[in-house]
Each structure stands twice: as C-alpha cells, then as structure tokens.
mmCIF file of C-alpha atoms in Angstrom:
data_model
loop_
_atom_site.group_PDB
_atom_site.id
_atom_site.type_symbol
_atom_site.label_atom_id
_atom_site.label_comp_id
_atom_site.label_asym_id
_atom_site.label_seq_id
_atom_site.Cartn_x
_atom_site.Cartn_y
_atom_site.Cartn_z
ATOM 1 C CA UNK A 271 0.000 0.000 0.000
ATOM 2 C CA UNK A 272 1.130 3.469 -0.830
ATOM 3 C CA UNK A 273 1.956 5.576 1.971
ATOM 4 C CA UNK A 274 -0.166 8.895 2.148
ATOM 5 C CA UNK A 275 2.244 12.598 1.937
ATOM 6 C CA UNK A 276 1.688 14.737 4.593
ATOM 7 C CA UNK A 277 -0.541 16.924 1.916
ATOM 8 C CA UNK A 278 -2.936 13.873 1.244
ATOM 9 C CA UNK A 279 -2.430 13.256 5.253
ATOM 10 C CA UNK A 280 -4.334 16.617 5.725
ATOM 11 C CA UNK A 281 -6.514 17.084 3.042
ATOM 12 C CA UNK A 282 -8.356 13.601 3.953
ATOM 13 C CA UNK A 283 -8.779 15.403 7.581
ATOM 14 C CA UNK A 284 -11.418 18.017 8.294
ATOM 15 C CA UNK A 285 -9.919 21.882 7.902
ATOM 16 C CA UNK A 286 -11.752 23.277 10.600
ATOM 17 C CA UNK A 287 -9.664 22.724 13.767
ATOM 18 C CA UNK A 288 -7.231 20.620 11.989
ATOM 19 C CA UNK A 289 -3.696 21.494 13.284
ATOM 20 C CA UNK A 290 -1.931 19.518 10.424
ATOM 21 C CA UNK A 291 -3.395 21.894 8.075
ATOM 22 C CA UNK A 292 -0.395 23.711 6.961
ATOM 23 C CA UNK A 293 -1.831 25.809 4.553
ATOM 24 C CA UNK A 294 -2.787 28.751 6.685
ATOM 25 C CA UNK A 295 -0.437 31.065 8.073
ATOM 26 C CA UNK A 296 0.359 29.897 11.063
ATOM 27 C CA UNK A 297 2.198 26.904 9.467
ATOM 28 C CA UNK A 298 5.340 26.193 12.099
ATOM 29 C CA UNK A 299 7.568 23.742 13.526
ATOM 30 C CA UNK A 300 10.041 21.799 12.643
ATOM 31 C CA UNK A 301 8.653 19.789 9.951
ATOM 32 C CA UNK A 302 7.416 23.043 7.892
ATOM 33 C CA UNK A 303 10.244 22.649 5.629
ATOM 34 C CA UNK A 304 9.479 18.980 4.764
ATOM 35 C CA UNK A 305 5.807 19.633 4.578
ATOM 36 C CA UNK A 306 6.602 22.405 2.101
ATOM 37 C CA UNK A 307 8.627 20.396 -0.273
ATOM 38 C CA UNK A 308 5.770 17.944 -0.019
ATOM 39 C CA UNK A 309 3.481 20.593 -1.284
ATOM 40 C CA UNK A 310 5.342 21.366 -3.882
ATOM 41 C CA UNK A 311 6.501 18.166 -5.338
ATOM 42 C CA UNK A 312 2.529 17.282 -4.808
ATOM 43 C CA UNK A 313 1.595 20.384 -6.648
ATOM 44 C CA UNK A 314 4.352 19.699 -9.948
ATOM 45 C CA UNK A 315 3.450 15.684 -10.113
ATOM 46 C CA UNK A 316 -0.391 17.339 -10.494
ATOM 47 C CA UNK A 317 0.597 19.582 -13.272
ATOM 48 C CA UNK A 318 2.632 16.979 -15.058
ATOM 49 C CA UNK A 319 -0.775 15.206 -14.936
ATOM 50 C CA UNK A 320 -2.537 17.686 -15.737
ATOM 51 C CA UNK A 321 -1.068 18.701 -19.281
ATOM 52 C CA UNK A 322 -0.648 14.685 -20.051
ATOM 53 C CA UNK A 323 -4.520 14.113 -19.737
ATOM 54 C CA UNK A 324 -5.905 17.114 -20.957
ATOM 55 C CA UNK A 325 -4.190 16.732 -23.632
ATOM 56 C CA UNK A 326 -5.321 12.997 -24.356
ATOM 57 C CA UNK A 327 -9.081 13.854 -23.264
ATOM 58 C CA UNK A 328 -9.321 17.399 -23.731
ATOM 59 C CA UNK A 329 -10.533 19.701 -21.060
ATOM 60 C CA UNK A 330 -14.462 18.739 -20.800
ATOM 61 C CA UNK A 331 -13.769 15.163 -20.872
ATOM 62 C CA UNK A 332 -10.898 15.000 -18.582
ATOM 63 C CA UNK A 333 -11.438 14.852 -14.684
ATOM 64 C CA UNK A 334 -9.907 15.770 -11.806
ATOM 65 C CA UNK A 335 -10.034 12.029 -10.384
ATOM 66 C CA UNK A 336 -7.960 10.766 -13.500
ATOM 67 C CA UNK A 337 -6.014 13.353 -13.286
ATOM 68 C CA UNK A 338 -5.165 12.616 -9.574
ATOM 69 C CA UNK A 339 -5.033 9.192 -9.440
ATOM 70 C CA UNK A 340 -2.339 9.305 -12.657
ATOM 71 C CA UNK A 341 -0.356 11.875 -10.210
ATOM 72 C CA UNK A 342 -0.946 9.340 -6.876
ATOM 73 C CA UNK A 343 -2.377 11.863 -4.908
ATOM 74 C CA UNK A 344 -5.149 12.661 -3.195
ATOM 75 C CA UNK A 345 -8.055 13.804 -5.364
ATOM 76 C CA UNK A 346 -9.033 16.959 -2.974
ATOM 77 C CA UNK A 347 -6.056 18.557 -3.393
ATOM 78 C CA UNK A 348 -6.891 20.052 -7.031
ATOM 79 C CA UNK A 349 -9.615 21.690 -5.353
ATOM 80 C CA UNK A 350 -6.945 23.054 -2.301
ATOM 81 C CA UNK A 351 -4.177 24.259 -3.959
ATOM 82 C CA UNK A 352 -6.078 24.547 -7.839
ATOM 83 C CA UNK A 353 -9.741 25.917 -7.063
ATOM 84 C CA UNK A 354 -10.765 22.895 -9.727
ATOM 85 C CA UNK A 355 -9.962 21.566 -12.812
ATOM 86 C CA UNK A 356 -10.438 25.510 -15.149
ATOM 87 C CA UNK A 357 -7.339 26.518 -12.283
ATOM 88 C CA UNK A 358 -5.471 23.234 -12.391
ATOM 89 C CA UNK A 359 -5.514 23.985 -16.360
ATOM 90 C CA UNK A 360 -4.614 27.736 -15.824
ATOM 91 C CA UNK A 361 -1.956 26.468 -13.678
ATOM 92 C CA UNK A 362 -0.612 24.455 -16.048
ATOM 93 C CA UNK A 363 -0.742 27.152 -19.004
ATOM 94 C CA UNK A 364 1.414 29.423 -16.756
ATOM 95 C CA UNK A 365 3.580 26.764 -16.113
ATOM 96 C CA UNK A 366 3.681 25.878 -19.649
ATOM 97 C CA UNK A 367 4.341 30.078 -20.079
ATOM 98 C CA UNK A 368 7.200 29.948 -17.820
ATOM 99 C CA UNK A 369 8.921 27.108 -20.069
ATOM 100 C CA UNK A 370 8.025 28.795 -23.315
ATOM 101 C CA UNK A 371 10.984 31.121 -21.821
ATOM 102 C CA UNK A 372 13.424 28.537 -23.017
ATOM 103 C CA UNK A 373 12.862 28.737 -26.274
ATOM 104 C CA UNK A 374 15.855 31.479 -25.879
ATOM 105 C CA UNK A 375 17.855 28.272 -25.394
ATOM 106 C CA UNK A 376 19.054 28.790 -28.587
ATOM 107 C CA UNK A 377 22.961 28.851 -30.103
ATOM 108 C CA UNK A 378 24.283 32.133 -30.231
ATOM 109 C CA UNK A 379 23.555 34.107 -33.259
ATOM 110 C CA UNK A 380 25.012 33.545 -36.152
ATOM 111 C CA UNK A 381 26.505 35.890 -38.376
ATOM 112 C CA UNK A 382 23.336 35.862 -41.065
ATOM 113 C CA UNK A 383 20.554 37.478 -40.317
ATOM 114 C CA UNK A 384 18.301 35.412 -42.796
ATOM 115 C CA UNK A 385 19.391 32.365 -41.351
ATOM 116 C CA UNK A 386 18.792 33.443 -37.903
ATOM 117 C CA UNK A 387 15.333 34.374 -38.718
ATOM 118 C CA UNK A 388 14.820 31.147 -40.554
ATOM 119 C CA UNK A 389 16.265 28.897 -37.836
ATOM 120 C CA UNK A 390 14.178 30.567 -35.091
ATOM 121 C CA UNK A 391 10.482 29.919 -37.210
ATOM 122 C CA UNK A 392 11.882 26.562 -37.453
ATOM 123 C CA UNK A 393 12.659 25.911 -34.069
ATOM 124 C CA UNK A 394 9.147 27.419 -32.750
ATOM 125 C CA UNK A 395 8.014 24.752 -35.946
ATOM 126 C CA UNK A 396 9.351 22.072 -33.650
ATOM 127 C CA UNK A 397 7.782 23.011 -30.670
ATOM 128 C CA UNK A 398 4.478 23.638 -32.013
ATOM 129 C CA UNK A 399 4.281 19.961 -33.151
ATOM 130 C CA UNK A 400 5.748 18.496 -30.373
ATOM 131 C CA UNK A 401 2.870 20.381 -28.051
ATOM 132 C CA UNK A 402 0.219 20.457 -30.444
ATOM 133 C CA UNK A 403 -2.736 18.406 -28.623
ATOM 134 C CA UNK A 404 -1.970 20.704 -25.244
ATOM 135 C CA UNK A 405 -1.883 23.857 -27.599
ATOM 136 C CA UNK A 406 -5.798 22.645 -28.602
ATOM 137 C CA UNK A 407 -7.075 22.138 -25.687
ATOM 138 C CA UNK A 408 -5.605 25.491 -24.685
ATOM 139 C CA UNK A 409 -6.913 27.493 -27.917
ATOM 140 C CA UNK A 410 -10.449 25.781 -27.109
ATOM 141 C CA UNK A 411 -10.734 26.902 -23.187
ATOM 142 C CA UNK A 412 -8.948 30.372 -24.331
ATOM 143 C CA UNK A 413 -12.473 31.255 -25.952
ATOM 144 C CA UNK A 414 -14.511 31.071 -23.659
ATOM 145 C CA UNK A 415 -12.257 31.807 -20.284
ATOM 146 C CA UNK A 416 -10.273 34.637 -20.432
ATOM 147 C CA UNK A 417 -7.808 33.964 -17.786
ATOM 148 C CA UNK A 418 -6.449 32.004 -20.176
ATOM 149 C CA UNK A 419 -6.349 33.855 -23.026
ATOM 150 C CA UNK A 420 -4.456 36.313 -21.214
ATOM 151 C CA UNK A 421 -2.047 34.291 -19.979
ATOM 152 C CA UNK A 422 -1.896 32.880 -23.670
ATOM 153 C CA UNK A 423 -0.980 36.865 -24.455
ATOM 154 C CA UNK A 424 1.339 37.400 -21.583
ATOM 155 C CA UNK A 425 3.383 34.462 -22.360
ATOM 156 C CA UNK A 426 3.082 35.795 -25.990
ATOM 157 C CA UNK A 427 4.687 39.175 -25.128
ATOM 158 C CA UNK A 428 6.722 38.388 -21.750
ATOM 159 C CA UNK A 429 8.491 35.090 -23.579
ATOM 160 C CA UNK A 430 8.882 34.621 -26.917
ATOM 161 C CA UNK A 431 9.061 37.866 -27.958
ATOM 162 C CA UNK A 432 11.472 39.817 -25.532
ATOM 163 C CA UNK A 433 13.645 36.268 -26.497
ATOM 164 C CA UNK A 434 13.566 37.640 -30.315
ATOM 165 C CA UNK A 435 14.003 41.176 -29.417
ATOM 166 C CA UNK A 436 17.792 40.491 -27.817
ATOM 167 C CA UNK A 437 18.782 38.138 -30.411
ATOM 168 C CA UNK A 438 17.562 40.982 -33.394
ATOM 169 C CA UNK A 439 20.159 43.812 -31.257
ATOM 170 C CA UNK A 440 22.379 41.453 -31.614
ATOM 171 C CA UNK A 441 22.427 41.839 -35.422
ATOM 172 C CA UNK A 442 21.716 45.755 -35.111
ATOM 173 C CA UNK A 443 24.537 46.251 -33.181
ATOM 174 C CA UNK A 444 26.651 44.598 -36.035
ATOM 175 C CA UNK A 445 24.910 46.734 -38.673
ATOM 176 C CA UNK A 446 23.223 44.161 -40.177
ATOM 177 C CA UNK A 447 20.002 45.929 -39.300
ATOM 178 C CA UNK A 448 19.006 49.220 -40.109
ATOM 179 C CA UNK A 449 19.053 51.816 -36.748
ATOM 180 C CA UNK A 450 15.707 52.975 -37.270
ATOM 181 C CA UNK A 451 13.591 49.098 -37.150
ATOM 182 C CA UNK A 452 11.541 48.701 -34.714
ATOM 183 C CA UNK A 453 12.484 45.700 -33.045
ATOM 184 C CA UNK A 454 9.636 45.254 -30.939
ATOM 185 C CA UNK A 455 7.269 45.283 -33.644
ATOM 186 C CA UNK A 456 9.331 42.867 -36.093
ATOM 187 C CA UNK A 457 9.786 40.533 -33.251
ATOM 188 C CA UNK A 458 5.933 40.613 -32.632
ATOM 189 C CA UNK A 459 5.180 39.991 -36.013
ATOM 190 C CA UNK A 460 7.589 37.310 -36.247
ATOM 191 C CA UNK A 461 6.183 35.683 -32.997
ATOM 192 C CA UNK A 462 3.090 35.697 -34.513
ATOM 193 C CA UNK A 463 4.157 33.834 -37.866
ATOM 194 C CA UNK A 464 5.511 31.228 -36.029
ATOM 195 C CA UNK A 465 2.286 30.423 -34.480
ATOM 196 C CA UNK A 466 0.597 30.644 -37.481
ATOM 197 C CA UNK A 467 3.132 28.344 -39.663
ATOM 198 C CA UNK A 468 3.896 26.123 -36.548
ATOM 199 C CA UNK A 469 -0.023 25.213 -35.071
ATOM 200 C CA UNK A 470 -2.078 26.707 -38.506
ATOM 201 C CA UNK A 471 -0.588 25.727 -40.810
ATOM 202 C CA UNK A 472 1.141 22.435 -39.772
ATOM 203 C CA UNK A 473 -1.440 21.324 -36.949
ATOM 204 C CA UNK A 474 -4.822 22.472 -38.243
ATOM 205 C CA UNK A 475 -4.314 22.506 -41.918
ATOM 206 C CA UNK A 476 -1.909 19.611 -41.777
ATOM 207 C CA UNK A 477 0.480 21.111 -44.363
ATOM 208 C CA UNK A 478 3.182 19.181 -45.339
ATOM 209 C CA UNK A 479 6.436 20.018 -43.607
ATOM 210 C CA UNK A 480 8.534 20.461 -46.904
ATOM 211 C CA UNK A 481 5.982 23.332 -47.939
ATOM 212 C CA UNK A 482 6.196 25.018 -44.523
ATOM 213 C CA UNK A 483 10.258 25.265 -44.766
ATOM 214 C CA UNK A 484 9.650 26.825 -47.820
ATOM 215 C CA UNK A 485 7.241 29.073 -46.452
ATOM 216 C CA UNK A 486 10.080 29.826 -43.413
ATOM 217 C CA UNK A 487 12.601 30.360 -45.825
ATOM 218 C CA UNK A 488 11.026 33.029 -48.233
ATOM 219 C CA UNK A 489 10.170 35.028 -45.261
ATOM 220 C CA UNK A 490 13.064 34.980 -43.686
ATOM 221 C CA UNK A 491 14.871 36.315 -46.754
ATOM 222 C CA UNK A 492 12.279 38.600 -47.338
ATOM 223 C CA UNK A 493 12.437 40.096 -43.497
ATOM 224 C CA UNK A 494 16.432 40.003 -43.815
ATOM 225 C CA UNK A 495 16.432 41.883 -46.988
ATOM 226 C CA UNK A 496 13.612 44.423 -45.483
ATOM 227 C CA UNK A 497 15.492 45.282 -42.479
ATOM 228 C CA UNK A 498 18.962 45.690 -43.838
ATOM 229 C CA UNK A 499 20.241 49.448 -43.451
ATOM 230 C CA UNK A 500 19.271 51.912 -46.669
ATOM 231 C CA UNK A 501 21.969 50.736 -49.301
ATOM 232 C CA UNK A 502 23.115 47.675 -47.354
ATOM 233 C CA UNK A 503 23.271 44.443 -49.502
#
C-alpha cells in the first residue's frame, strides 16, 4: 500500500480545527520545511498530470479524479491548492508560459541574419508539433475563459518575444540591421508567424512540412532583406 504525503495526510482530515493543516499562516515547527517540499513536489506531479490528460481527453472530458489518481495523490487537493480543474488547467498554461521562456535556449547568433530568422520559425516549428494536442485544448478553453487567453498573451509578449528582441540587437549592433527598425514590432510579427506556420498551418491545416520550410525560408529572406540598413546588400 502506498503511503499517504503529509498533503494527502491533511486534506483527507477536516480543515476546521485541523492542526496539520499547513496551509494557513500559522504553518510552524520543525517539519514546515518537509511539509513544504511535499506541497510542492505534490503540486508539480499534479501539473505533469494535468497537461498529459488534458491533452489525451481534452478539457471537458478529462477529470480531476484521472487526473489525480495518474499523479498518486489525493483527489481533494486540485480543489486546495487549484480551485478545480479551469485553475489546475490555468496552472498548467502558466507553467507551460514559464517554459516557453526557453525557447531562448538557442545557439548564439550567427553571423546571417536570414538564417537566424529562418532557424528561429523553425525551431518554434518544432515546438508547435511536439505540443500540439496541449496547444488545442488550450486554444479551445482560451475562448470562452479569459484567464487564459491572457495568460496565452502574456506568455506571448513576456516570452517569446522579448527572447527575439535580444537576439535581433544582436544583429543591429553589427549593422546588419538598419538603426531605425523597430524591433519590438518585427519581433511581434515574427512571434506571430511562427504560431501561425507552426499550429495553422502544420497542426490544423496539416500542411506538409517540406511546404512550410519553404514558407520559413522566403520570409526569412524577405524580413532580412527588409530590415537591412538603406543601401546595405
């Protein structure tokens, strides 16, 4: 038989006058720490869950027994430390936010700026397919609750594009872009194509990958060329 973690310990006790319950602030002791770390690795094994079954059921279909039992852990705690299954899946989205910040784990630029602008679409390519059945499930609840669709924007303009922004200076400050782009506003527009080439077209349209790349590649040539200095080659 599994043994229980402190969390499920407490959550399958009454709140009221429970002095396990370490959630409030009076939380003390000298097994705070331990109960903490308990918490948290309760909370990430639920979010791991999370993403994995909504996106094999979808949101509707998906519950927040399967989602607990795939985590081992007690079923009340979605409702403790989540509100229910709409802020377990907002949970996960920022989450899933947080880690769209390592799509600066790039190489360091290169020393062509087509190239660079060709090799980040097709890396945000990549990771559109790879999370595509999350990325539905997320589109779908993003119309009709708007806490996610605005952490679908802040991850939007907080990640991905202040990511494109530093590596574009990079090229500025070699001369390879003209002083006067605005960098904000090519990165947003570039951030936006990659959605559209990596879940649009590829996901939803099911275009073939060959015809994407040569969708990447025109553009990028096309922005490089744009944004070269007046007179540049």
């Amino acid at each position: 038989m599994r043994t229980l973690t402190v969390d499920e310990t407490t959550a399958a006790k009454s709140d009221a006058g429970n002095p396990d319950n370490t959630d409030g602030c009076c939380a003390a002791g000298p097994d705070a720490p331990a109960r903490k770390r308990d918490r948290e690795a309760t909370k990430s094994a639920l979010l791991d869950s999370a993403k994995a079954v909504f996106a094999e059921r979808g949101f509707d279909a998906a519950t927040t027994r399967d989602i607990a039992g795939r985590a081992g852990v007690n079923e009340q705690l979605i409702q403790r430390y989540f509100s229910g299954k709409a802020g377990l899946l907002l949970a996960v989205v920022e989450r899933y936010g947080r880690e769209e910040g390592n799509g600066c784990d790039l190489p360091p630029p290169g020393d062509d700026l087509e190239a660079e602008i060709a090799s980040f679409l097709m890396h945000q390519l990549q990771h559109a397919w790879k999370c595509r059945d999350f990325t539905k499930v997320v589109l779908d609840r993003a119309l009709v609750d708007p806490a996610i669709a605005e952490e679908m924007g802040r991850t939007l303009s907080q990640s991905r594009i202040p990511c494109l922004v530093n590596r574009l200076e990079t090229f500025r400050d070699r001369g390879a872009i003209a002083a006067d782009a605005d960098l904000a506003n090519v990165a947003a527009g570039i951030a936006t194509l990659s959605f559209g080439l990596g879940f649009l077209d590829q996901v939803v349209f099911g275009r073939c990958p060959e015809r994407v790349g040569d969708v990447v590649r025109t553009l990028a040539h096309t922005m490089a060329h744009g944004l070269a200095p007046r007179g540049g080659a």
